[in-house]
Coordinates of N, CA, C and O in Angstrom, one line a residue:
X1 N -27.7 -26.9 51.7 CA -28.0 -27.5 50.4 C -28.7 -26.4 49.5 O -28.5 -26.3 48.3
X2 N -29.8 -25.2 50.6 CA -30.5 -24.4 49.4 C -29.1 -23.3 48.6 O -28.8 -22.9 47.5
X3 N -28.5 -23.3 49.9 CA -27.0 -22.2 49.5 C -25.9 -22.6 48.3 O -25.3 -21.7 47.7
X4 N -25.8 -24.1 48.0 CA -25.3 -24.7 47.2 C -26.1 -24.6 45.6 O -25.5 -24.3 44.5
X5 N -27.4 -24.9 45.8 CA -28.5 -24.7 44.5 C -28.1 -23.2 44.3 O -27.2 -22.9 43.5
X6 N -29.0 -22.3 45.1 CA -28.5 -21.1 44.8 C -27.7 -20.4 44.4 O -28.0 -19.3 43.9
X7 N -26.1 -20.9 44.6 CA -25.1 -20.5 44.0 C -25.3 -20.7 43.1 O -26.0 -20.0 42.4
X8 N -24.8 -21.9 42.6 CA -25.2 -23.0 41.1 C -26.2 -22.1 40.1 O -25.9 -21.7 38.9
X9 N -27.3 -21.8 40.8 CA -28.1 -21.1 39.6 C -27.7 -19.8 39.6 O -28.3 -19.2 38.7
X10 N -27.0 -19.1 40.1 CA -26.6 -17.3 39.9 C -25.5 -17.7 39.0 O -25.4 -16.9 38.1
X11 N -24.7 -18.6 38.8 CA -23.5 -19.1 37.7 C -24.2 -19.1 36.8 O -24.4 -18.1 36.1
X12 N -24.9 -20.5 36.6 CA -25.7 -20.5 35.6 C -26.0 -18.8 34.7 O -25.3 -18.4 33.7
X13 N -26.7 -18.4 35.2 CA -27.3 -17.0 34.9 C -26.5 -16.2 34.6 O -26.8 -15.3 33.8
X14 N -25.5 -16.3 35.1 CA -24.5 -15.3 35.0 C -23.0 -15.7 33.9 O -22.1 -15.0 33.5
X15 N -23.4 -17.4 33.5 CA -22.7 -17.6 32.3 C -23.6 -17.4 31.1 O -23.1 -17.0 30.0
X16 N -24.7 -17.6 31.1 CA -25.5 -17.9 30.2 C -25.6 -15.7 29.6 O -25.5 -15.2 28.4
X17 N -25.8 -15.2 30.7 CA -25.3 -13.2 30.3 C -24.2 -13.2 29.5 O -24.3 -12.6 28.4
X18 N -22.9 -13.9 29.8 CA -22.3 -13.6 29.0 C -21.8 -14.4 27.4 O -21.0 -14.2 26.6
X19 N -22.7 -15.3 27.6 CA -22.5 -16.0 26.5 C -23.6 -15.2 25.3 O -23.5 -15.3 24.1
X20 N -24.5 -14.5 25.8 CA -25.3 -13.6 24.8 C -24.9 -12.1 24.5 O -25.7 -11.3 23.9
X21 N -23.6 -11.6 25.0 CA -22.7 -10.8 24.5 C -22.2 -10.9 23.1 O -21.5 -11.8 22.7
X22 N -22.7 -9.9 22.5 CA -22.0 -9.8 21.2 C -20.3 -9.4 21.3 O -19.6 -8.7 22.1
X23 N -20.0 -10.3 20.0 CA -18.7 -10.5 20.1 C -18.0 -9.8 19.0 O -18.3 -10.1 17.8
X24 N -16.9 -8.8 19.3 CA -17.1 -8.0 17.9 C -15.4 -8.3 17.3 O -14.6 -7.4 17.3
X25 N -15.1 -9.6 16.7 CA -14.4 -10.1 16.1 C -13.8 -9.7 14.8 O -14.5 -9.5 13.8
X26 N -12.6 -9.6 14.7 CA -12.1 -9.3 13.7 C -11.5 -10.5 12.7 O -10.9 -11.4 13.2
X27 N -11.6 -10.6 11.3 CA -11.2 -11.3 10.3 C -10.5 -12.2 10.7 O -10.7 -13.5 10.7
X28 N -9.3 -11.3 11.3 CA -8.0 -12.2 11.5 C -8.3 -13.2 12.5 O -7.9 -14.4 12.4
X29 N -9.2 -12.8 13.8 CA -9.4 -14.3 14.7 C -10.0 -15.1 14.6 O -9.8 -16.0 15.4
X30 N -11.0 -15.2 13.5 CA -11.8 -16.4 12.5 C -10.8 -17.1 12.1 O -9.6 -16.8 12.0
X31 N -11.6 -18.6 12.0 CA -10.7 -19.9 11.2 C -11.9 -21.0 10.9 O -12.9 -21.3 11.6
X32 N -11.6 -21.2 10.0 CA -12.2 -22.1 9.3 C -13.5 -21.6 8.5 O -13.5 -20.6 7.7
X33 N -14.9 -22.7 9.1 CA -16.0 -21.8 8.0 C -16.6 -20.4 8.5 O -17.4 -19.6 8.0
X34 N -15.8 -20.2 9.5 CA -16.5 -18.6 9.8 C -15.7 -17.3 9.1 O -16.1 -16.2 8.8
X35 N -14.6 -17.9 8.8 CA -13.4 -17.1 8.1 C -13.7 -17.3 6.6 O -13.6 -16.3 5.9
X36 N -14.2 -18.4 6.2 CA -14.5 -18.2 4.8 C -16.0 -17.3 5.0 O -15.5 -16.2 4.9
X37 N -16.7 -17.1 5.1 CA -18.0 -17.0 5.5 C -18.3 -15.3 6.2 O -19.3 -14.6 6.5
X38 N -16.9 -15.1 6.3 CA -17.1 -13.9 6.8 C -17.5 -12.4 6.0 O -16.9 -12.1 5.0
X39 N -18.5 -11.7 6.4 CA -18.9 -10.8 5.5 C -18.2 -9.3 5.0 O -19.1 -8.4 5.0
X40 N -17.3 -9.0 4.7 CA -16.4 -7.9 4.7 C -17.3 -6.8 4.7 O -16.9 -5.9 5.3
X41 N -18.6 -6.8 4.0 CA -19.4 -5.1 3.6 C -20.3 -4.9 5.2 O -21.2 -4.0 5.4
X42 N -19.8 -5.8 6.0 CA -20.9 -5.7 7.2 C -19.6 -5.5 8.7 O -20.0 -5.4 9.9
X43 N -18.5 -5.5 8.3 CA -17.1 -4.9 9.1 C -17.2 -3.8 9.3 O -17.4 -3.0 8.4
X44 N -17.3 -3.4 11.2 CA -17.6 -2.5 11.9 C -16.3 -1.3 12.1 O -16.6 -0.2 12.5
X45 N -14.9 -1.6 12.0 CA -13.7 -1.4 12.2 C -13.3 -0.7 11.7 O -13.4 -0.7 10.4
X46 N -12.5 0.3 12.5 CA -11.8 1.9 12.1 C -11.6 1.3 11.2 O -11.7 0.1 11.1
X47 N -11.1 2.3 10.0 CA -10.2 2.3 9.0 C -8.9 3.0 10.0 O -9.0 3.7 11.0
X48 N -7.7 2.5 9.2 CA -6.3 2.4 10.1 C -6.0 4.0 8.8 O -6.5 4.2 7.7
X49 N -5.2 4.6 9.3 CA -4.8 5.3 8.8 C -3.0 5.4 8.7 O -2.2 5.3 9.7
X50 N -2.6 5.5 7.1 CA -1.1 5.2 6.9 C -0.7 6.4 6.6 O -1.2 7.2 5.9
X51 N 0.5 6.7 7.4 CA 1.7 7.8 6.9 C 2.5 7.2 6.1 O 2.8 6.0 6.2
X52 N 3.1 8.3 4.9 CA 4.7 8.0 3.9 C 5.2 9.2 4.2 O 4.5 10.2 4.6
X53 N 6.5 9.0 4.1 CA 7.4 10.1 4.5 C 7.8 10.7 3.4 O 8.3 9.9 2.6
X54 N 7.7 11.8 3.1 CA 7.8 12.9 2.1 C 9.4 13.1 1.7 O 9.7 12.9 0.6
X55 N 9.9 13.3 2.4 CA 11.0 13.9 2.1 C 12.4 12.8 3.2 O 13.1 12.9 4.2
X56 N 11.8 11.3 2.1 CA 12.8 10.6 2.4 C 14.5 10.6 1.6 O 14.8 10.5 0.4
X57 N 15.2 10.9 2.6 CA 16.6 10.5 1.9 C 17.4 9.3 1.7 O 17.6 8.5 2.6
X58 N 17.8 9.3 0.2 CA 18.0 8.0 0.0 C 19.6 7.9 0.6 O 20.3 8.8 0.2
X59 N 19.9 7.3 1.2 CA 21.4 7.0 2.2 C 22.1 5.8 1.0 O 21.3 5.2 0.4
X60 N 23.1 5.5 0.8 CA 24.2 4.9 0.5 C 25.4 4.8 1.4 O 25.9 5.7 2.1
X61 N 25.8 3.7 1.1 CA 27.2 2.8 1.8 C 26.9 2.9 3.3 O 25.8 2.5 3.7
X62 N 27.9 3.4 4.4 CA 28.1 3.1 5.9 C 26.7 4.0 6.2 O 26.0 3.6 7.1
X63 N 26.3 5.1 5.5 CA 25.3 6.0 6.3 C 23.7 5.0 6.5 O 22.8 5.0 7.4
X64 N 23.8 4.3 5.1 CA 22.1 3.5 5.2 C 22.5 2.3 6.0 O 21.5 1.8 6.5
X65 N 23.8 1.5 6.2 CA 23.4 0.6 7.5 C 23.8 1.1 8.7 O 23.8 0.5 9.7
X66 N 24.1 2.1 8.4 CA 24.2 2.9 10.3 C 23.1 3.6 10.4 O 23.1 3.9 11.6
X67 N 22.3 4.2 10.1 CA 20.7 4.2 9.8 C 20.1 3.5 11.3 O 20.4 2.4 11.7
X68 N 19.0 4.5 12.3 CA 18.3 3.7 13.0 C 17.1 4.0 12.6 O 16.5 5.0 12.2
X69 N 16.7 2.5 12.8 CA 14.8 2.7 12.2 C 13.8 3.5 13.5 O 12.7 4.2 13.4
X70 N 14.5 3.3 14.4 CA 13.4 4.3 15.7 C 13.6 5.5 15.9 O 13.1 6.2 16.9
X71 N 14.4 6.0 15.1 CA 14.1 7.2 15.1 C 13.2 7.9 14.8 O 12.7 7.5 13.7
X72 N 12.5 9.3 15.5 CA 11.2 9.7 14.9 C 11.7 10.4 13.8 O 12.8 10.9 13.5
X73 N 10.6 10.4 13.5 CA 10.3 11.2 12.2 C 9.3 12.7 12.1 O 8.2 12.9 11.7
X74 N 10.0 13.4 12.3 CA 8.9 15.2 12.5 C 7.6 15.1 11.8 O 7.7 14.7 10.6
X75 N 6.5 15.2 12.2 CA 5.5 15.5 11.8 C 5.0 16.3 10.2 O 4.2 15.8 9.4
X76 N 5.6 17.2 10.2 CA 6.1 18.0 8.9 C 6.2 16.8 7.4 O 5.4 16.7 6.5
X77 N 7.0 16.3 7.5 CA 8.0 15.0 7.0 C 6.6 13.9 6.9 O 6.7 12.7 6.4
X78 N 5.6 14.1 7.3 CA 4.5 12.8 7.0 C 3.8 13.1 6.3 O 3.7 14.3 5.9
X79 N 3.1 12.1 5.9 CA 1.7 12.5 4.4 C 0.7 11.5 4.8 O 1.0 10.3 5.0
X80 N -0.4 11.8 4.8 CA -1.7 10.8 4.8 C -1.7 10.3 3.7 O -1.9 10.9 2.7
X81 N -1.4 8.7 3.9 CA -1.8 7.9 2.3 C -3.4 7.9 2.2 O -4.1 7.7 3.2
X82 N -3.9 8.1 1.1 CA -5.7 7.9 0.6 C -5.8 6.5 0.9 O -5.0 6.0 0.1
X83 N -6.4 5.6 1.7 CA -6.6 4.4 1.2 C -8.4 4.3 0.9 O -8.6 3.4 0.0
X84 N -9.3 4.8 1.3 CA -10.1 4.9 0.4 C -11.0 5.6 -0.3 O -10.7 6.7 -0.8
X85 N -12.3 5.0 -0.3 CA -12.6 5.9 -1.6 C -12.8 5.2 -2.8 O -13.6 5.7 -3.6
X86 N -12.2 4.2 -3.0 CA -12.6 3.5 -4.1 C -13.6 2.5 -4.4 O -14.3 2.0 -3.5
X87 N -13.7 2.1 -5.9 CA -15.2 1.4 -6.3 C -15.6 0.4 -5.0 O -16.5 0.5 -4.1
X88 N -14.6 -0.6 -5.1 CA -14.8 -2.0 -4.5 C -15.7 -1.4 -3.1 O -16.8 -1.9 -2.9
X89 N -15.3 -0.7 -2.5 CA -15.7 -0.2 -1.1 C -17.0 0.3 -1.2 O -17.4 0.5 0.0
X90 N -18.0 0.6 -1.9 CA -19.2 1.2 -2.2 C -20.2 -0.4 -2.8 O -21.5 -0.4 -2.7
X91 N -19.5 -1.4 -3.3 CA -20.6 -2.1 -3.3 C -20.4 -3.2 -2.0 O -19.3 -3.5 -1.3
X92 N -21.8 -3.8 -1.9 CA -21.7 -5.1 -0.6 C -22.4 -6.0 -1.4 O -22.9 -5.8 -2.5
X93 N -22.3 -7.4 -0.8 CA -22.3 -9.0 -1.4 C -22.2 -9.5 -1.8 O -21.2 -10.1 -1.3
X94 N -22.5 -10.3 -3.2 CA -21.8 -10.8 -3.9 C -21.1 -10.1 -5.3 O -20.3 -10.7 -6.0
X95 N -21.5 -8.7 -5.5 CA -20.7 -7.7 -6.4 C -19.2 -7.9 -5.3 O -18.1 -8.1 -5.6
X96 N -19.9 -7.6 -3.7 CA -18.1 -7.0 -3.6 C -17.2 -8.2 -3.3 O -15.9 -8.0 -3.3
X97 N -17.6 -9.4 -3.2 CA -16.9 -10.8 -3.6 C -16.8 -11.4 -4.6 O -16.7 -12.6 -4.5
X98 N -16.8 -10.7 -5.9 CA -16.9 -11.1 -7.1 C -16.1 -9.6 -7.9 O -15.8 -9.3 -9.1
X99 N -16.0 -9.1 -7.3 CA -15.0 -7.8 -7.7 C -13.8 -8.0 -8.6 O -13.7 -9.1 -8.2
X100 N -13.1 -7.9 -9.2 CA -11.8 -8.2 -10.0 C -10.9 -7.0 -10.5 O -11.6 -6.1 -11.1
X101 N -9.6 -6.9 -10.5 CA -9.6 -6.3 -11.5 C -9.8 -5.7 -12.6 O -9.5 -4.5 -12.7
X102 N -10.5 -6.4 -13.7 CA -11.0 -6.3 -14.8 C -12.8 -6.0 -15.2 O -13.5 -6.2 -16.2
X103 N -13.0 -5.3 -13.6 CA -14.5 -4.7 -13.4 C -14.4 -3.4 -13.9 O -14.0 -2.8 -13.0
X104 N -14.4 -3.0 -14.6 CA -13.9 -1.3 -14.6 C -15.7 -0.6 -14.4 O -15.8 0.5 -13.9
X105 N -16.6 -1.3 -14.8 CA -17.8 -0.4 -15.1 C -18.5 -1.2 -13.7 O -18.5 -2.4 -13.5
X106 N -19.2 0.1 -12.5 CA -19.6 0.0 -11.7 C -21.1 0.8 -11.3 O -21.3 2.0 -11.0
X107 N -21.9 -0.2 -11.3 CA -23.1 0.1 -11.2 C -23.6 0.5 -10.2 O -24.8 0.9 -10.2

């Protein structure tokens, strides 16, 4: 019986550890009021970085649907798109949820 208690309470202890793990959640797995609720200026997460291809050719007739999309693409042939850097990204809370378009002047 003490072997039974004893187990029981190392569970315990050892659910209750990881229930006090921080959980480092992204946007997309939120739903409902945690997803509305969610604070974007307090988002711990790489920025993703996008390539465009420089020196795309534009194909017509049989050549662009015989076209494979898995083909690589040489290194040379890529370009880092800027994605930021801009205003919105420099303020946090309710400036940067109240942001618009039509903010041009940023304090």
């Amino acid at each position: 019986m003490k072997t039974v208690a004893l187990i029981l309470g190392l569970l315990g202890i050892s659910f209750s550890g990881v229930a006090q793990v921080e959980s480092n959640q992204k946007q997309s797995d939120l739903k409902g009021p945690a997803f509305k609720n969610y604070k974007v200026w307090m988002d711990q997460s790489e920025p993703i970085k996008v390539y465009s291809e420089n020196n795309k050719k534009s194909l017509i007739g049989p050549a662009y649907k015989n076209q494979q999309a898995w083909t690589t693409i040489p290194k040379e042939n890529l370009a880092v798109v800027k994605t930021a850097g801009n205003e919105r990204q420099k303020l946090t809370g309710p400036a940067f949820k109240n942001f618009g378009p039509w903010s041009k002047n940023v304090k």
